[in-house]
XYZ file of C-alpha atoms in Angstrom:
389
model
C 0.000 0.000 0.000
C 1.301 3.484 -0.837
C 1.269 6.453 1.498
C -2.039 8.209 1.966
C -3.003 11.053 -0.364
C -4.185 14.321 1.189
C -7.381 16.076 0.210
C -5.447 18.861 -1.503
C -3.389 16.378 -3.497
C -6.505 14.554 -4.626
C -8.222 17.820 -5.569
C -5.205 18.978 -7.574
C -5.101 15.670 -9.472
C -8.835 15.780 -10.178
C -8.782 19.415 -11.344
C -5.887 18.643 -13.705
C -8.143 16.368 -15.779
C -10.403 18.426 -18.056
C -13.830 16.822 -17.646
C -16.008 19.499 -19.228
C -19.167 17.627 -20.130
C -18.514 17.612 -23.877
C -15.289 15.695 -23.174
C -14.903 12.105 -22.023
C -14.438 11.569 -18.293
C -12.659 8.242 -18.860
C -9.139 9.619 -18.177
C -10.264 10.819 -14.744
C -12.184 7.608 -13.998
C -9.155 5.512 -14.932
C -6.855 7.732 -12.864
C -9.058 7.350 -9.774
C -9.299 3.597 -10.352
C -5.504 3.333 -10.622
C -4.959 5.432 -7.502
C -7.430 3.356 -5.505
C -5.738 0.179 -6.714
C -2.459 1.499 -5.288
C -4.265 1.723 -1.948
C -5.587 -1.822 -2.294
C -9.151 -0.923 -3.317
C -10.644 -2.320 -6.523
C -13.124 -0.387 -8.650
C -15.805 -1.196 -11.172
C -15.883 1.041 -14.235
C -19.370 1.129 -15.748
C -19.408 2.727 -19.227
C -22.360 4.411 -20.883
C -23.936 2.967 -24.038
C -21.538 4.891 -26.300
C -18.511 3.765 -24.297
C -17.033 7.266 -24.135
C -17.972 8.033 -20.508
C -18.382 5.974 -17.366
C -19.427 5.749 -13.754
C -17.062 4.342 -11.154
C -18.109 2.327 -8.121
C -15.650 1.231 -5.466
C -16.616 -0.652 -2.306
C -14.673 -1.156 0.901
C -16.417 -4.062 2.667
C -17.344 -4.210 6.314
C -14.920 -5.905 8.685
C -16.957 -9.094 8.203
C -16.441 -8.903 4.441
C -20.064 -7.933 3.818
C -20.944 -5.532 1.005
C -24.627 -5.410 1.929
C -26.106 -2.040 2.910
C -23.694 0.668 3.911
C -22.990 4.290 3.039
C -22.315 5.872 -0.365
C -20.159 8.931 -0.956
C -21.434 10.211 -4.312
C -20.179 12.872 -6.695
C -20.229 13.796 -10.376
C -16.963 14.089 -12.249
C -18.021 16.425 -15.084
C -17.695 20.204 -14.923
C -19.118 23.139 -16.854
C -17.210 24.961 -19.636
C -14.751 27.801 -19.054
C -15.131 29.412 -22.489
C -15.976 33.106 -22.315
C -14.843 33.413 -18.693
C -11.900 35.490 -17.519
C -9.805 33.422 -15.123
C -6.939 34.778 -13.039
C -5.160 31.415 -13.257
C -5.375 28.280 -15.390
C -8.745 26.699 -14.524
C -7.258 23.194 -14.863
C -4.288 23.815 -12.570
C -5.444 24.017 -8.959
C -4.089 27.210 -7.430
C -3.913 27.686 -3.665
C -3.977 31.312 -2.551
C -5.673 33.417 0.115
C -6.916 30.334 1.942
C -8.736 28.989 -1.114
C -8.239 26.382 -3.819
C -9.100 27.802 -7.238
C -9.898 25.733 -10.320
C -12.788 24.485 -12.422
C -14.753 22.031 -10.325
C -13.262 22.895 -6.930
C -16.700 23.744 -5.550
C -18.797 21.702 -7.972
C -17.770 19.114 -6.974
C -14.235 17.792 -7.135
C -13.554 19.319 -3.732
C -15.910 16.844 -2.071
C -14.684 13.950 -4.209
C -11.097 14.730 -3.214
C -11.955 14.812 0.482
C -13.966 11.583 0.277
C -11.177 9.742 -1.557
C -8.614 11.015 0.951
C -10.558 9.111 3.617
C -9.730 5.730 2.051
C -6.692 4.969 4.245
C -8.697 5.850 7.365
C -11.564 3.637 6.188
C -9.174 0.742 5.535
C -7.792 1.063 9.050
C -11.281 1.080 10.587
C -13.307 -1.939 11.612
C -16.384 -1.038 9.617
C -19.737 -2.414 10.728
C -21.103 -1.698 7.231
C -19.426 -1.200 3.848
C -18.571 2.204 2.411
C -19.066 2.804 -1.302
C -17.745 5.482 -3.638
C -19.944 6.384 -6.623
C -18.557 8.771 -9.247
C -20.816 9.679 -12.156
C -20.699 11.387 -15.564
C -22.824 14.047 -17.302
C -24.572 15.482 -14.258
C -24.251 18.961 -15.743
C -25.970 18.031 -19.023
C -28.880 15.843 -17.997
C -27.823 13.772 -14.945
C -27.351 10.750 -17.192
C -24.728 9.059 -15.032
C -26.869 9.407 -11.924
C -29.789 7.756 -13.676
C -27.496 4.883 -14.718
C -25.975 4.523 -11.242
C -28.987 2.706 -9.810
C -28.726 0.084 -12.552
C -25.010 -0.202 -11.830
C -25.711 -0.856 -8.152
C -28.260 -3.533 -9.012
C -25.927 -5.212 -11.518
C -23.186 -5.366 -8.874
C -25.560 -6.659 -6.187
C -25.118 -3.566 -4.017
C -27.937 -2.314 -1.801
C -26.687 0.763 0.062
C -28.760 2.127 2.914
C -27.397 5.679 3.057
C -25.987 8.176 0.541
C -24.260 11.548 0.886
C -24.195 13.541 -2.359
C -21.431 16.090 -1.873
C -22.695 19.093 -3.834
C -21.557 22.416 -2.321
C -23.825 23.290 0.621
C -21.394 24.926 3.052
C -21.505 21.584 4.912
C -25.170 22.151 5.683
C -27.380 19.071 5.397
C -29.899 19.545 2.592
C -32.734 17.068 2.948
C -34.969 18.299 0.148
C -34.767 19.761 -3.330
C -37.040 20.119 -6.327
C -37.170 17.775 -9.279
C -35.259 18.848 -12.388
C -36.764 18.314 -15.828
C -35.295 19.450 -19.141
C -37.297 19.302 -22.359
C -36.653 20.108 -25.972
C -39.562 21.187 -28.189
C -38.867 20.767 -31.908
C -41.302 22.599 -34.191
C -41.202 21.781 -37.925
C -43.186 23.868 -40.389
C -43.152 24.503 -44.138
C -40.543 27.032 -45.261
C -40.276 29.347 -48.235
C -39.943 32.956 -49.355
C -41.611 35.305 -46.892
C -43.631 36.948 -49.677
C -45.575 33.663 -49.765
C -46.118 33.558 -45.985
C -49.911 32.939 -46.125
C -49.221 29.690 -47.994
C -46.511 28.486 -45.592
C -46.277 27.263 -42.003
C -43.938 29.292 -39.812
C -42.229 27.128 -37.208
C -41.383 30.287 -35.286
C -45.017 31.403 -35.131
C -46.236 28.097 -33.734
C -43.169 27.827 -31.532
C -44.184 31.176 -30.045
C -47.548 29.650 -29.155
C -45.759 26.919 -27.234
C -43.676 29.590 -25.479
C -46.887 31.420 -24.559
C -48.269 28.243 -23.001
C -45.080 27.759 -20.983
C -45.448 31.317 -19.687
C -49.057 30.566 -18.711
C -47.841 27.568 -16.708
C -45.172 29.700 -15.023
C -47.772 32.237 -13.938
C -50.095 29.462 -12.742
C -47.338 27.993 -10.545
C -46.453 31.401 -9.152
C -50.028 32.490 -8.400
C -51.840 29.260 -7.544
C -49.103 27.009 -6.167
C -49.046 24.634 -4.431
C -46.472 26.288 -2.202
C -43.730 25.173 0.183
C -42.325 28.161 2.048
C -39.184 26.262 3.070
C -37.857 26.923 -0.455
C -36.374 30.280 -1.474
C -38.759 30.073 -4.465
C -41.789 28.487 -2.765
C -43.553 27.090 -5.855
C -42.694 24.925 -8.819
C -41.075 26.847 -11.682
C -40.881 26.571 -15.454
C -38.940 28.680 -17.938
C -37.962 28.896 -21.595
C -34.171 29.134 -21.552
C -33.193 28.707 -25.207
C -35.010 29.361 -28.473
C -33.581 29.494 -31.968
C -34.559 28.889 -35.583
C -34.826 30.442 -39.006
C -32.257 30.845 -41.744
C -32.724 34.449 -42.921
C -34.865 37.514 -42.355
C -36.890 36.972 -45.541
C -37.535 33.231 -45.208
C -40.437 31.672 -43.323
C -38.586 29.289 -40.959
C -38.725 25.541 -41.331
C -37.670 24.805 -37.743
C -37.879 26.291 -34.267
C -36.023 24.754 -31.332
C -37.040 25.470 -27.739
C -35.434 24.337 -24.480
C -37.626 24.283 -21.398
C -36.601 23.656 -17.791
C -39.150 22.945 -15.052
C -38.621 22.156 -11.391
C -41.358 20.853 -9.129
C -41.910 20.681 -5.394
C -42.890 17.270 -4.054
C -46.631 18.029 -4.161
C -46.490 18.367 -7.961
C -46.056 15.323 -10.218
C -43.594 16.162 -13.036
C -45.326 13.672 -15.320
C -48.543 15.680 -15.058
C -46.713 18.824 -16.183
C -45.072 16.942 -19.041
C -48.460 15.565 -20.116
C -49.979 19.057 -20.151
C -47.155 20.341 -22.347
C -47.543 17.406 -24.737
C -51.307 17.902 -24.864
C -50.894 21.550 -25.861
C -48.318 20.558 -28.468
C -50.830 18.139 -30.042
C -53.465 20.895 -30.117
C -51.127 23.350 -31.852
C -49.828 20.626 -34.168
C -53.379 19.957 -35.406
C -53.666 23.571 -36.569
C -50.298 23.302 -38.336
C -51.204 20.071 -40.108
C -54.459 21.578 -41.320
C -52.217 23.796 -43.445
C -49.414 21.325 -44.191
C -49.773 17.628 -43.279
C -46.096 16.932 -42.517
C -45.718 19.869 -40.123
C -45.550 18.987 -36.464
C -44.218 19.387 -32.941
C -42.112 16.888 -31.022
C -41.577 17.153 -27.271
C -38.629 15.163 -25.887
C -37.315 14.826 -22.349
C -33.559 15.343 -22.068
C -33.601 14.900 -18.295
C -36.203 13.776 -15.778
C -34.520 13.837 -12.370
C -36.720 13.231 -9.325
C -36.821 15.526 -6.345
C -35.522 14.783 -2.864
C -37.485 14.770 0.387
C -35.691 13.144 3.310
C -37.904 11.616 5.970
C -38.378 13.748 9.102
C -36.795 10.930 11.119
C -33.936 10.335 8.648
C -31.207 8.266 10.300
C -28.585 9.810 8.007
C -29.536 13.363 8.973
C -29.138 12.394 12.625
C -25.768 10.738 11.910
C -24.459 13.815 10.083
C -25.690 16.110 12.831
C -23.780 14.062 15.417
C -20.747 14.249 13.106
C -20.893 18.056 13.204
C -22.772 19.014 10.046
C -25.493 21.661 10.270
C -29.037 20.334 9.816
C -31.842 22.885 10.059
C -34.345 21.572 7.510
C -32.933 23.503 4.551
C -34.513 22.983 1.121
C -33.021 24.165 -2.185
C -34.512 24.850 -5.608
C -31.687 23.335 -7.661
C -31.614 19.629 -8.494
C -28.968 16.971 -7.874
C -28.423 13.263 -8.370
C -29.693 12.727 -4.813
C -33.243 12.328 -6.111
C -32.285 9.136 -7.952
C -30.902 7.535 -4.791
C -33.906 8.726 -2.781
C -36.313 7.252 -5.352
C -34.636 3.865 -4.813
C -35.411 3.958 -1.102
C -31.901 5.016 -0.046
C -31.759 7.487 2.874
C -30.083 10.381 1.022
C -29.011 13.965 1.702
C -26.905 16.596 -0.024
C -23.931 17.879 1.976
C -20.545 19.089 0.792
C -17.883 21.804 1.025
C -18.185 25.150 -0.702
C -21.133 27.221 -1.791
C -23.344 26.935 -4.861
C -22.657 30.634 -5.571
C -18.996 29.717 -6.114
C -19.849 27.117 -8.761
C -19.785 27.628 -12.554
C -18.105 31.050 -12.336
C -14.672 32.312 -13.342
C -12.158 31.737 -10.529
C -14.336 29.042 -8.993
C -12.988 28.084 -5.582
C -13.502 26.201 -2.355
C -12.041 27.502 0.887
C -9.493 25.454 2.791
C -11.634 25.969 5.900
C -14.497 24.179 4.135
C -12.160 21.358 3.100
C -11.029 20.953 6.722
C -14.650 20.978 7.908
C -15.607 18.344 5.341
C -12.671 16.173 6.415
C -13.757 16.411 10.040
C -17.401 15.555 9.331
C -16.608 12.631 7.027
C -14.086 11.220 9.488
C -16.636 11.418 12.313
C -19.271 9.830 10.085
C -16.938 6.962 9.175
C -16.040 6.451 12.817
C -19.725 6.269 13.723
C -20.025 3.328 11.326
C -17.023 1.538 12.821
C -16.390 -0.563 15.883
C -14.552 1.226 18.665
């Protein structure tokens, strides 16, 4: 076994691998697997269907050798782009200054991954009553695809964890609830031609605008009629049109219009009901289009359907983290994470990690060394609580 690797060393190694979502994360996954092997821990690399990205699962069994139940430390390995941002230092070279570690992914969320992996030697020296698992995913930033696959990976490997900590940046506060995250694309196809012939054509932009108007109606309905949960900073479900593009020139009736819609629901609202309402309106508008041109149409596709999180009031994991020194005051957040997938599988799950969400995705992204130390302390206490004295 090699010497232990500190949190900062792990973070520097993770930051050095460019895992922007449009790139493969396989170099990082292989690097982590190799490093864990040096420490005597084997990993399972679980590729996606295309084979260009993968999840990693590593399990340290209980002292009895059991891999049943246990605790998961979970994190996503992909990061958002740096293009168009003005960085003081190279975003893929971790820079330590002013009590902070700067670099793309330090807050979201290679900081947590680095701390969790640095705990491996301590875990190996402990007499665990239950196993501890590491679950690293891909493509969280572009649809949470790796998180959705992770549950299948667990089942295929015969793993049935009882608890899961998803280490998104929360300032080491325990987040027991967040909204669902749902990302849709609406593709409108009309009948194009010279704009002087517009009455004889079907403008994809015109009918796309009708879909946008319906989305705005839903947004106002959520805001005015609820249902509401005042524990959230935005107390209702939300929906927004975040991208829209189409058309080839200013004097051509457009053939296509592309719309991206994001909606997030509190637990009292079923995302499938919202999706059905959007699809129903699309069929209504499509009928009017096809009355003019039979091959015109609208297609609604889900790019991501990530469930929300709502930890039980008597969550054992929340109590364990509180005893370990994390702050648990019933916080709920409007952003989504992979935690909802674990929760939907009956795993007691919370979100808790170093850094702050306001430090994520920006130029000069950072996590403070104080937060790294706090995360180390909490994870060590948590591990000890799962070990024999």
